[in-house]
mmCIF file of C-alpha atoms in Angstrom:
data_model
loop_
_atom_site.group_PDB
_atom_site.id
_atom_site.type_symbol
_atom_site.label_atom_id
_atom_site.label_comp_id
_atom_site.label_asym_id
_atom_site.label_seq_id
_atom_site.Cartn_x
_atom_site.Cartn_y
_atom_site.Cartn_z
ATOM 1 C CA MET A 10 30.512 133.762 62.314
ATOM 2 C CA SER A 11 31.793 133.540 65.857
ATOM 3 C CA LYS A 12 34.927 135.318 64.673
ATOM 4 C CA GLN A 13 32.852 138.211 63.410
ATOM 5 C CA THR A 14 30.957 138.440 66.671
ATOM 6 C CA ASP A 15 34.223 138.515 68.525
ATOM 7 C CA GLN A 16 35.507 141.224 66.246
ATOM 8 C CA GLY A 17 32.419 143.322 66.934
ATOM 9 C CA ARG A 18 32.876 142.934 70.628
ATOM 10 C CA ARG A 19 36.548 143.770 70.389
ATOM 11 C CA ASP A 20 35.771 146.929 68.418
ATOM 12 C CA PHE A 21 33.188 147.917 70.980
ATOM 13 C CA LEU A 22 35.597 147.319 73.835
ATOM 14 C CA SER A 23 38.384 149.234 72.198
ATOM 15 C CA ARG A 24 36.036 152.135 71.463
ATOM 16 C CA ALA A 25 34.819 152.054 75.054
ATOM 17 C CA ALA A 26 38.412 152.035 76.279
ATOM 18 C CA THR A 27 39.277 155.004 74.071
ATOM 19 C CA ALA A 28 36.262 156.920 75.373
ATOM 20 C CA ALA A 29 37.252 156.166 78.948
ATOM 21 C CA ALA A 30 40.815 157.256 78.259
ATOM 22 C CA ALA A 31 39.621 160.473 76.644
ATOM 23 C CA THR A 32 37.545 161.415 79.672
ATOM 24 C CA THR A 33 40.425 160.710 82.008
ATOM 25 C CA VAL A 34 42.865 162.672 79.904
ATOM 26 C CA ALA A 35 40.524 165.627 79.357
ATOM 27 C CA PRO A 36 41.384 167.544 82.546
ATOM 28 C CA GLY A 37 45.034 167.208 81.545
ATOM 29 C CA VAL A 38 46.073 166.378 85.068
ATOM 30 C CA PHE A 39 46.581 162.663 84.653
ATOM 31 C CA LEU A 40 48.362 162.876 81.356
ATOM 32 C CA HIS A 41 51.823 162.524 82.777
ATOM 33 C CA SER A 42 51.240 160.774 86.056
ATOM 34 C CA VAL A 43 49.600 157.659 84.668
ATOM 35 C CA ALA A 44 51.976 155.202 83.129
ATOM 36 C CA ASP A 45 50.211 153.126 80.523
ATOM 37 C CA ALA A 46 52.527 150.441 79.279
ATOM 38 C CA ALA A 47 51.786 150.905 75.595
ATOM 39 C CA PRO A 48 53.840 152.448 72.802
ATOM 40 C CA ARG A 49 53.270 156.183 72.495
ATOM 41 C CA ALA A 50 50.700 157.078 69.846
ATOM 42 C CA GLU A 51 50.522 160.855 70.352
ATOM 43 C CA PRO A 52 53.389 163.325 69.903
ATOM 44 C CA VAL A 53 55.244 164.300 73.065
ATOM 45 C CA THR A 54 54.218 167.649 74.513
ATOM 46 C CA SER A 55 55.808 170.246 76.743
ATOM 47 C CA LYS A 56 53.264 169.407 79.438
ATOM 48 C CA VAL A 57 55.909 167.002 80.668
ATOM 49 C CA ARG A 58 59.519 167.760 81.434
ATOM 50 C CA TRP A 59 61.592 164.783 82.371
ATOM 51 C CA GLY A 60 64.184 165.447 85.012
ATOM 52 C CA MET A 61 66.337 163.849 87.637
ATOM 53 C CA LEU A 62 67.467 164.568 91.150
ATOM 54 C CA ILE A 63 70.698 163.017 92.358
ATOM 55 C CA ASP A 64 71.434 162.903 96.062
ATOM 56 C CA THR A 65 75.224 162.823 96.267
ATOM 57 C CA THR A 66 75.147 162.033 99.990
ATOM 58 C CA LYS A 67 73.588 158.674 99.109
ATOM 59 C CA CYS A 68 75.952 158.008 96.214
ATOM 60 C CA ALA A 69 78.408 155.412 97.495
ATOM 61 C CA ASP A 70 82.116 155.677 96.763
ATOM 62 C CA GLY A 71 83.260 152.874 94.471
ATOM 63 C CA CYS A 72 79.735 151.923 93.417
ATOM 64 C CA THR A 73 79.269 151.859 89.657
ATOM 65 C CA ALA A 74 75.813 150.280 89.538
ATOM 66 C CA CYS A 75 74.296 153.116 87.482
ATOM 67 C CA VAL A 76 77.177 153.161 85.021
ATOM 68 C CA GLU A 77 77.003 149.424 84.459
ATOM 69 C CA ALA A 78 73.213 149.392 84.171
ATOM 70 C CA CYS A 79 73.406 152.185 81.605
ATOM 71 C CA ASP A 80 76.048 150.288 79.655
ATOM 72 C CA VAL A 81 73.891 147.174 79.471
ATOM 73 C CA GLU A 82 70.614 148.966 78.793
ATOM 74 C CA ASN A 83 72.038 151.012 75.970
ATOM 75 C CA GLY A 84 74.421 148.430 74.539
ATOM 76 C CA LEU A 85 77.519 150.412 75.426
ATOM 77 C CA ASP A 86 79.143 147.256 76.752
ATOM 78 C CA LEU A 87 78.978 145.747 73.285
ATOM 79 C CA ILE A 88 81.416 148.231 71.819
ATOM 80 C CA GLY A 89 84.839 146.690 71.586
ATOM 81 C CA LYS A 90 88.134 148.413 72.095
ATOM 82 C CA PRO A 91 89.692 149.264 68.730
ATOM 83 C CA GLU A 92 92.703 147.227 67.798
ATOM 84 C CA GLY A 93 95.947 148.877 68.828
ATOM 85 C CA ALA A 94 94.370 151.331 71.260
ATOM 86 C CA SER A 95 95.957 151.534 74.676
ATOM 87 C CA ASP A 96 93.819 151.026 77.771
ATOM 88 C CA ALA A 97 94.262 154.650 78.776
ATOM 89 C CA GLU A 98 93.193 155.834 75.357
ATOM 90 C CA TRP A 99 90.180 153.548 75.454
ATOM 91 C CA GLU A 100 89.090 154.704 78.890
ATOM 92 C CA ARG A 101 89.319 158.283 77.735
ATOM 93 C CA GLN A 102 87.425 157.807 74.500
ATOM 94 C CA ARG A 103 85.034 154.924 75.061
ATOM 95 C CA PRO A 104 81.360 155.814 74.806
ATOM 96 C CA ARG A 105 79.873 156.394 78.241
ATOM 97 C CA TRP A 106 76.579 158.045 79.025
ATOM 98 C CA ILE A 107 77.185 158.252 82.766
ATOM 99 C CA ARG A 108 80.536 158.942 84.350
ATOM 100 C CA GLU A 109 81.366 158.486 87.988
ATOM 101 C CA VAL A 110 82.959 161.759 89.048
ATOM 102 C CA LYS A 111 84.839 162.500 92.279
ATOM 103 C CA LEU A 112 85.021 165.978 93.713
ATOM 104 C CA LYS A 113 87.401 166.966 96.469
ATOM 105 C CA ASP A 114 87.087 170.061 98.558
ATOM 106 C CA ASN A 115 90.722 171.091 99.016
ATOM 107 C CA LEU A 116 89.999 173.021 102.200
ATOM 108 C CA THR A 117 88.124 170.324 104.050
ATOM 109 C CA ASP A 118 89.277 167.205 102.177
ATOM 110 C CA ARG A 119 85.651 166.160 101.804
ATOM 111 C CA ILE A 120 85.250 163.848 98.836
ATOM 112 C CA THR A 121 81.966 163.671 96.965
ATOM 113 C CA THR A 122 81.160 161.032 94.368
ATOM 114 C CA MET A 123 78.447 161.699 91.856
ATOM 115 C CA PRO A 124 77.248 160.438 88.522
ATOM 116 C CA MET A 125 77.610 162.960 85.725
ATOM 117 C CA LEU A 126 75.430 162.560 82.678
ATOM 118 C CA CYS A 127 73.650 164.676 80.074
ATOM 119 C CA GLN A 128 71.923 167.386 82.090
ATOM 120 C CA HIS A 129 69.084 167.761 79.570
ATOM 121 C CA CYS A 130 69.284 171.552 79.638
ATOM 122 C CA GLU A 131 66.410 173.805 78.722
ATOM 123 C CA PHE A 132 68.880 175.887 76.715
ATOM 124 C CA PRO A 133 71.358 173.259 75.546
ATOM 125 C CA PRO A 134 74.647 174.535 74.114
ATOM 126 C CA CYS A 135 74.959 171.353 72.044
ATOM 127 C CA VAL A 136 71.788 172.300 70.188
ATOM 128 C CA ASP A 137 73.012 175.862 69.652
ATOM 129 C CA VAL A 138 76.186 174.771 67.908
ATOM 130 C CA CYS A 139 74.894 171.853 65.827
ATOM 131 C CA PRO A 140 75.321 172.752 62.150
ATOM 132 C CA THR A 141 72.762 170.254 60.858
ATOM 133 C CA GLY A 142 70.025 170.366 63.467
ATOM 134 C CA ALA A 143 70.779 166.811 64.508
ATOM 135 C CA SER A 144 71.193 167.789 68.128
ATOM 136 C CA PHE A 145 67.755 168.813 69.314
ATOM 137 C CA ARG A 146 65.561 169.225 72.348
ATOM 138 C CA ARG A 147 62.383 167.202 72.318
ATOM 139 C CA ALA A 148 59.167 168.803 73.565
ATOM 140 C CA ASP A 149 59.257 166.787 76.784
ATOM 141 C CA GLY A 150 62.702 168.103 77.678
ATOM 142 C CA LEU A 151 64.974 165.334 76.401
ATOM 143 C CA VAL A 152 68.079 166.502 74.605
ATOM 144 C CA LEU A 153 68.731 163.953 71.881
ATOM 145 C CA VAL A 154 70.756 163.365 68.737
ATOM 146 C CA ASP A 155 68.973 162.560 65.490
ATOM 147 C CA ARG A 156 71.573 160.262 64.046
ATOM 148 C CA HIS A 157 69.955 160.423 60.642
ATOM 149 C CA THR A 158 71.245 163.989 60.328
ATOM 150 C CA CYS A 159 74.357 163.839 62.547
ATOM 151 C CA ILE A 160 77.495 164.262 60.459
ATOM 152 C CA GLY A 161 79.865 163.495 63.314
ATOM 153 C CA CYS A 162 81.517 166.918 63.465
ATOM 154 C CA ARG A 163 81.624 166.802 67.284
ATOM 155 C CA TYR A 164 80.951 170.511 67.799
ATOM 156 C CA CYS A 165 78.383 169.496 70.418
ATOM 157 C CA MET A 166 81.006 167.564 72.346
ATOM 158 C CA MET A 167 83.127 170.702 72.468
ATOM 159 C CA ALA A 168 80.189 172.853 73.491
ATOM 160 C CA CYS A 169 78.877 170.631 76.283
ATOM 161 C CA PRO A 170 80.079 171.963 79.654
ATOM 162 C CA TYR A 171 79.449 168.568 81.259
ATOM 163 C CA LYS A 172 81.505 166.363 78.925
ATOM 164 C CA ALA A 173 78.380 164.311 78.539
ATOM 165 C CA ARG A 174 78.634 163.253 74.931
ATOM 166 C CA SER A 175 80.461 160.356 73.322
ATOM 167 C CA PHE A 176 81.536 159.634 69.782
ATOM 168 C CA ILE A 177 81.331 156.229 68.171
ATOM 169 C CA HIS A 178 84.700 155.708 66.558
ATOM 170 C CA GLU A 179 84.343 152.163 65.298
ATOM 171 C CA ASN A 180 81.804 149.895 63.688
ATOM 172 C CA VAL A 181 79.437 148.410 66.219
ATOM 173 C CA LEU A 182 79.433 144.659 66.511
ATOM 174 C CA LEU A 183 75.936 144.046 67.779
ATOM 175 C CA LYS A 184 73.102 146.525 67.644
ATOM 176 C CA SER A 185 70.030 146.396 69.770
ATOM 177 C CA THR A 186 66.672 147.166 68.220
ATOM 178 C CA ALA A 187 65.779 149.768 70.836
ATOM 179 C CA VAL A 188 69.070 151.663 70.789
ATOM 180 C CA PRO A 189 70.445 151.917 67.256
ATOM 181 C CA ARG A 190 74.049 152.945 66.996
ATOM 182 C CA GLY A 191 76.631 153.324 64.255
ATOM 183 C CA LYS A 192 80.099 154.553 63.528
ATOM 184 C CA GLY A 193 80.535 158.277 63.072
ATOM 185 C CA CYS A 194 77.769 159.714 65.243
ATOM 186 C CA VAL A 195 77.676 161.476 68.573
ATOM 187 C CA GLU A 196 75.403 160.243 71.315
ATOM 188 C CA SER A 197 74.602 160.827 74.962
ATOM 189 C CA CYS A 198 72.151 159.937 77.697
ATOM 190 C CA THR A 199 68.570 159.781 76.417
ATOM 191 C CA PHE A 200 66.919 159.283 79.812
ATOM 192 C CA CYS A 201 66.163 155.803 78.404
ATOM 193 C CA VAL A 202 63.818 157.308 75.818
ATOM 194 C CA HIS A 203 62.938 153.855 74.481
ATOM 195 C CA ARG A 204 61.457 153.073 77.889
ATOM 196 C CA LEU A 205 59.619 156.378 78.237
ATOM 197 C CA ASP A 206 58.057 155.993 74.805
ATOM 198 C CA GLN A 207 56.735 152.601 75.825
ATOM 199 C CA GLY A 208 54.972 154.145 78.793
ATOM 200 C CA GLU A 209 57.549 153.245 81.410
ATOM 201 C CA THR A 210 58.609 155.920 83.870
ATOM 202 C CA THR A 211 61.998 154.785 85.141
ATOM 203 C CA THR A 212 65.513 154.831 83.795
ATOM 204 C CA ALA A 213 68.026 151.988 83.965
ATOM 205 C CA CYS A 214 70.387 153.939 86.235
ATOM 206 C CA GLN A 215 67.613 154.774 88.674
ATOM 207 C CA ASP A 216 66.485 151.152 88.812
ATOM 208 C CA ALA A 217 70.028 149.956 89.431
ATOM 209 C CA CYS A 218 70.615 152.531 92.169
ATOM 210 C CA SER A 219 67.388 151.579 93.923
ATOM 211 C CA LYS A 220 68.134 147.898 93.568
ATOM 212 C CA ASP A 221 71.460 148.412 95.313
ATOM 213 C CA GLY A 222 69.625 150.177 98.115
ATOM 214 C CA HIS A 223 71.165 153.623 97.636
ATOM 215 C CA GLN A 224 68.137 155.455 96.226
ATOM 216 C CA ALA A 225 70.401 158.293 95.150
ATOM 217 C CA ILE A 226 68.601 158.850 91.847
ATOM 218 C CA ILE A 227 65.021 160.044 91.540
ATOM 219 C CA PHE A 228 63.626 160.388 88.042
ATOM 220 C CA GLY A 229 60.324 161.830 86.961
ATOM 221 C CA ASP A 230 58.270 164.659 85.582
ATOM 222 C CA LEU A 231 59.397 168.065 86.831
ATOM 223 C CA LYS A 232 56.133 169.684 85.795
ATOM 224 C CA ASP A 233 53.994 167.316 87.816
ATOM 225 C CA PRO A 234 53.917 168.709 91.362
ATOM 226 C CA ASN A 235 53.005 165.267 92.703
ATOM 227 C CA SER A 236 55.859 163.352 91.120
ATOM 228 C CA ALA A 237 58.537 161.980 93.437
ATOM 229 C CA VAL A 238 61.180 164.168 91.869
ATOM 230 C CA SER A 239 59.145 167.381 92.262
ATOM 231 C CA GLN A 240 58.262 166.493 95.821
ATOM 232 C CA ALA A 241 61.904 165.901 96.690
ATOM 233 C CA MET A 242 63.014 169.101 94.979
ATOM 234 C CA SER A 243 60.497 171.149 96.914
ATOM 235 C CA LYS A 244 61.808 169.681 100.145
ATOM 236 C CA TYR A 245 65.584 169.753 99.776
ATOM 237 C CA PRO A 246 68.029 172.396 98.575
ATOM 238 C CA THR A 247 69.167 171.447 95.086
ATOM 239 C CA VAL A 248 71.771 172.891 92.767
ATOM 240 C CA GLU A 249 72.520 172.838 89.078
ATOM 241 C CA VAL A 250 76.090 172.127 88.103
ATOM 242 C CA ARG A 251 77.487 175.270 86.478
ATOM 243 C CA ALA A 252 74.358 177.239 87.341
ATOM 244 C CA ASP A 253 76.254 180.332 86.186
ATOM 245 C CA LEU A 254 75.685 179.250 82.587
ATOM 246 C CA LYS A 255 71.918 179.612 83.103
ATOM 247 C CA LEU A 256 71.082 176.488 81.127
ATOM 248 C CA ASN A 257 68.253 175.400 83.431
ATOM 249 C CA THR A 258 69.350 171.801 83.607
ATOM 250 C CA GLY A 259 66.908 168.943 83.966
ATOM 251 C CA VAL A 260 69.330 167.120 86.271
ATOM 252 C CA ARG A 261 69.860 168.585 89.707
ATOM 253 C CA TYR A 262 72.010 167.561 92.644
ATOM 254 C CA THR A 263 71.687 167.728 96.404
ATOM 255 C CA GLY A 264 74.590 167.549 98.832
ATOM 256 C CA LEU A 265 77.088 169.283 96.591
ATOM 257 C CA MET B 7 65.873 107.623 25.068
ATOM 258 C CA ILE B 8 64.151 110.895 25.742
ATOM 259 C CA ARG B 9 62.146 109.304 28.461
ATOM 260 C CA ASN B 10 65.358 108.080 30.022
ATOM 261 C CA LYS B 11 66.804 111.572 29.946
ATOM 262 C CA VAL B 12 63.712 113.081 31.524
ATOM 263 C CA MET B 13 63.776 110.389 34.144
ATOM 264 C CA ARG B 14 67.405 111.098 34.948
ATOM 265 C CA LEU B 15 66.705 114.807 35.103
ATOM 266 C CA PHE B 16 63.827 114.226 37.452
ATOM 267 C CA VAL B 17 65.828 111.960 39.714
ATOM 268 C CA GLY B 18 68.652 114.452 39.698
ATOM 269 C CA PHE B 19 66.306 117.244 40.597
ATOM 270 C CA ALA B 20 64.694 115.277 43.407
ATOM 271 C CA LEU B 21 68.101 114.301 44.737
ATOM 272 C CA GLY B 22 69.250 117.892 44.550
ATOM 273 C CA LEU B 23 66.225 119.027 46.461
ATOM 274 C CA PHE B 24 66.764 116.350 49.070
ATOM 275 C CA VAL B 25 70.420 117.230 49.481
ATOM 276 C CA SER B 26 69.722 120.941 49.707
ATOM 277 C CA LEU B 27 67.105 120.270 52.384
ATOM 278 C CA GLY B 28 69.440 117.914 54.168
ATOM 279 C CA VAL B 29 72.238 120.431 54.435
ATOM 280 C CA ALA B 30 70.113 123.398 55.503
ATOM 281 C CA GLN B 31 72.482 124.547 58.187
ATOM 282 C CA ALA B 32 72.670 127.161 60.840
ATOM 283 C CA GLY B 33 72.778 130.533 59.186
ATOM 284 C CA GLU B 34 70.855 129.393 56.131
ATOM 285 C CA ALA B 35 67.366 130.827 55.939
ATOM 286 C CA ILE B 36 64.411 128.518 55.532
ATOM 287 C CA GLU B 37 61.909 129.406 52.825
ATOM 288 C CA GLY B 38 58.649 130.666 54.257
ATOM 289 C CA SER B 39 59.931 131.078 57.797
ATOM 290 C CA ALA B 40 59.273 134.826 58.023
ATOM 291 C CA LYS B 41 56.086 136.100 59.633
ATOM 292 C CA ALA B 42 55.464 138.068 56.460
ATOM 293 C CA ASP B 43 55.358 134.860 54.405
ATOM 294 C CA LYS B 44 52.133 133.903 56.123
ATOM 295 C CA LEU B 45 50.396 137.199 55.463
ATOM 296 C CA GLU B 46 48.428 138.356 52.420
ATOM 297 C CA SER B 47 50.093 141.728 52.146
ATOM 298 C CA CYS B 48 52.278 144.146 54.033
ATOM 299 C CA VAL B 49 50.952 147.229 55.874
ATOM 300 C CA ARG B 50 49.797 148.507 52.455
ATOM 301 C CA ASP B 51 49.199 146.587 49.242
ATOM 302 C CA THR B 52 52.227 145.007 47.615
ATOM 303 C CA PRO B 53 52.593 147.305 44.553
ATOM 304 C CA PHE B 54 52.483 150.344 46.853
ATOM 305 C CA MET B 55 55.056 148.819 49.188
ATOM 306 C CA ARG B 56 57.369 147.967 46.312
ATOM 307 C CA ARG B 57 57.424 151.572 45.133
ATOM 308 C CA ASN B 58 57.019 153.527 48.346
ATOM 309 C CA HIS B 59 58.255 151.584 51.362
ATOM 310 C CA PHE B 60 61.162 153.981 51.832
ATOM 311 C CA GLU B 61 58.794 156.961 51.972
ATOM 312 C CA LEU B 62 56.955 155.296 54.840
ATOM 313 C CA ILE B 63 60.129 154.483 56.729
ATOM 314 C CA GLU B 64 61.713 157.887 56.216
ATOM 315 C CA HIS B 65 58.585 159.726 57.303
ATOM 316 C CA GLN B 66 58.275 157.510 60.326
ATOM 317 C CA ARG B 67 61.874 157.957 61.413
ATOM 318 C CA ASP B 68 61.374 161.716 61.862
ATOM 319 C CA ILE B 69 58.116 161.232 63.712
ATOM 320 C CA THR B 70 59.638 158.656 66.019
ATOM 321 C CA VAL B 71 62.855 160.506 66.767
ATOM 322 C CA HIS B 72 61.344 163.967 67.211
ATOM 323 C CA GLU B 73 57.842 163.262 68.462
ATOM 324 C CA GLY B 74 58.392 159.965 70.208
ATOM 325 C CA ILE B 75 55.601 158.112 68.432
ATOM 326 C CA ARG B 76 56.334 154.408 68.573
ATOM 327 C CA LYS B 77 52.880 153.042 67.929
ATOM 328 C CA THR B 78 53.051 152.704 64.203
ATOM 329 C CA ASP B 79 52.870 150.176 61.422
ATOM 330 C CA SER B 80 55.847 151.559 59.547
ATOM 331 C CA SER B 81 58.788 151.343 61.914
ATOM 332 C CA ILE B 82 61.981 149.771 60.645
ATOM 333 C CA ALA B 83 61.947 147.481 63.692
ATOM 334 C CA GLY B 84 58.545 146.275 62.496
ATOM 335 C CA CYS B 85 59.867 145.628 58.967
ATOM 336 C CA ILE B 86 62.671 143.517 60.337
ATOM 337 C CA ASP B 87 60.572 141.674 62.886
ATOM 338 C CA CYS B 88 58.118 140.587 60.204
ATOM 339 C CA HIS B 89 60.390 139.971 57.229
ATOM 340 C CA VAL B 90 63.345 138.296 58.881
ATOM 341 C CA ARG B 91 63.676 134.597 58.059
ATOM 342 C CA ARG B 92 64.854 131.873 60.396
ATOM 343 C CA ASP B 93 67.417 129.156 59.931
ATOM 344 C CA ALA B 94 67.159 125.473 60.846
ATOM 345 C CA GLU B 95 67.905 126.294 64.484
ATOM 346 C CA GLY B 96 65.224 128.952 64.603
ATOM 347 C CA GLN B 97 67.730 131.784 64.695
ATOM 348 C CA PRO B 98 66.955 134.905 62.670
ATOM 349 C CA VAL B 99 69.110 135.448 59.589
ATOM 350 C CA PRO B 100 70.243 139.069 59.114
ATOM 351 C CA ILE B 101 67.808 140.821 56.812
ATOM 352 C CA ASN B 102 70.591 142.411 54.791
ATOM 353 C CA ALA B 103 72.496 139.178 54.219
ATOM 354 C CA PRO B 104 72.813 138.144 50.553
ATOM 355 C CA GLY B 105 69.527 136.682 49.348
ATOM 356 C CA GLU B 106 67.513 137.953 52.285
ATOM 357 C CA PHE B 107 64.535 140.274 52.110
ATOM 358 C CA CYS B 108 66.210 143.682 51.995
ATOM 359 C CA ALA B 109 69.296 142.611 50.079
ATOM 360 C CA THR B 110 67.539 140.823 47.217
ATOM 361 C CA CYS B 111 65.999 143.865 45.530
ATOM 362 C CA HIS B 112 68.554 146.385 46.642
ATOM 363 C CA THR B 113 71.377 144.385 45.127
ATOM 364 C CA ARG B 114 69.470 144.049 41.891
ATOM 365 C CA ALA B 115 68.557 147.740 41.841
ATOM 366 C CA ALA B 116 72.070 148.774 42.927
ATOM 367 C CA VAL B 117 70.745 150.669 45.927
ATOM 368 C CA THR B 118 73.193 151.190 48.761
ATOM 369 C CA LEU B 119 71.444 151.102 52.080
ATOM 370 C CA ASP B 120 72.601 152.971 55.118
ATOM 371 C CA CYS B 121 69.929 151.708 57.521
ATOM 372 C CA PHE B 122 71.962 148.828 58.830
ATOM 373 C CA SER B 123 75.078 150.699 59.738
ATOM 374 C CA CYS B 124 73.067 151.658 62.838
ATOM 375 C CA HIS B 125 69.892 149.575 62.955
ATOM 376 C CA ALA B 126 69.836 145.947 64.054
ATOM 377 C CA THR B 127 69.441 143.440 61.226
ATOM 378 C CA VAL B 128 67.682 140.880 63.418
ATOM 379 C CA PRO B 129 65.208 141.534 66.232
ATOM 380 C CA THR B 130 67.542 142.110 69.171
ATOM 381 C CA PRO B 131 66.152 142.724 72.638
ATOM 382 C CA ILE B 132 67.828 144.861 75.256
ATOM 383 C CA ASN B 133 69.630 142.563 77.648
ATOM 384 C CA PRO B 134 69.610 139.475 75.466
ATOM 385 C CA ALA B 135 70.276 136.261 77.345
ATOM 386 C CA PRO B 136 73.993 135.402 77.197
ATOM 387 C CA GLU B 137 73.455 132.367 75.004
ATOM 388 C CA LEU B 138 71.237 134.355 72.653
ATOM 389 C CA LEU B 139 73.856 137.072 72.604
ATOM 390 C CA GLU B 140 76.410 134.513 71.454
ATOM 391 C CA GLU B 141 74.022 133.099 68.860
ATOM 392 C CA VAL B 142 73.206 136.518 67.476
ATOM 393 C CA LYS B 143 76.859 137.392 67.382
ATOM 394 C CA ALA B 144 77.629 134.202 65.500
ATOM 395 C CA HIS B 145 74.924 135.066 62.987
ATOM 396 C CA ALA B 146 75.943 138.686 62.543
ATOM 397 C CA ALA B 147 75.881 139.695 58.889
ATOM 398 C CA GLY B 148 78.862 138.387 56.999
ATOM 399 C CA MET B 149 80.891 138.581 60.147
ATOM 400 C CA ASP B 150 83.912 136.323 60.284
ATOM 401 C CA PRO B 151 83.846 134.291 63.527
ATOM 402 C CA GLU B 152 87.490 135.158 64.004
ATOM 403 C CA ILE B 153 86.721 138.867 63.965
ATOM 404 C CA ILE B 154 83.941 138.329 66.499
ATOM 405 C CA GLU B 155 86.340 136.389 68.657
ATOM 406 C CA LYS B 156 88.841 139.230 68.443
ATOM 407 C CA ALA B 157 86.305 141.939 69.184
ATOM 408 C CA HIS B 158 85.115 139.954 72.146
ATOM 409 C CA ALA B 159 88.613 139.638 73.543
ATOM 410 C CA GLY B 160 89.047 143.384 73.091
ATOM 411 C CA MET B 161 85.866 143.998 75.003
ATOM 412 C CA GLU B 162 87.002 142.002 77.971
ATOM 413 C CA SER B 163 90.412 143.572 78.258
ATOM 414 C CA GLY B 164 88.940 147.022 77.811
ATOM 415 C CA SER B 165 86.169 146.870 80.369
ATOM 416 C CA ALA B 166 87.772 148.465 83.379
ATOM 417 C CA LYS B 167 84.975 149.115 85.810
ATOM 418 C CA GLN B 168 85.889 152.371 87.435
ATOM 419 C CA VAL B 169 85.882 155.598 85.493
ATOM 420 C CA THR B 170 87.090 158.555 87.424
ATOM 421 C CA GLY B 171 86.395 161.948 86.015
ATOM 422 C CA ASN B 172 88.317 165.098 86.608
#
């Protein structure tokens, strides 16, 4: 009996909570600024566009915090070097979602370090060339690979101007539940989609960068004028890498 | 005479049971240790699940990948979480190992599954604790400990920290 009473109360509470949520969501303003830590129940919409601003002046030379955090978060550190591969070969071909890139201005000798990752373009070349539709752009701006339809042809890797994609050459020893991975598919940065879909609003690289005190990475919703990333972009001059390609990237840089 | 035989059979059976319980080792699933074993039925009734579980999973995979919906009762992670059995040490036994939930019927029906070439066969968190990581590795489906050892060594020698681009 008491169980039934409890159930009734629980139903009432959940209905009340839904009603409250509906009224909050109705104006549409709070949809993307409120992070509710629950798995997503509604399809993603284009009311949100996830994006990132990277301040290269704060990116420290020799620091690989974001790369390592990404490796751990997405299980990239669990992929072993194939037998017989040389170290150079492995470094060139190992799956990496973020690369630490150094730029040198030959006239001034100024060296810039910056993380290079999938730029989550609005008009992604990888999606254009994919023969199976596996490479796709999600409504909220994430450029992802549907590994169920990826045939591993690697056209997208050729098409990407940012060298952002990796191929899984070997069987994977240990798979994590959140980031499935198998031999023969292409993959790249997902902006930690497994976190976003659980209602979180940060990426592993951003967390690691903040934790190390650099604060070079700001992640958030580009369509929300109040988000940290939008605020920063309205304040500082930002550039897209290879802006000439007119891809409207979701990742922008300052200090380049 | 007959009674004697029956008696011997019974004793033998009891002994066998005892021995098999006694040697339940790491890696050997314990009967009834899955969450699903304590439930009346799956997310739908059993006859429906037997015939249509793949429809549910396949439909869900598209919705999850393309629309980001993770709140669902038919995710493959949910299947595994609920149906995976534990061994004597409480470690999950890979769901596609011989005799385990997925493998039992699929072997009998000669169905080749592709799920587990990418999806985890035991609930695996991001950032598993190092000791758990080792445990899970040791329990990996049909994986020879020597191969794991080798792969591990490869990982260490191959993990140069700095990657410089061009």
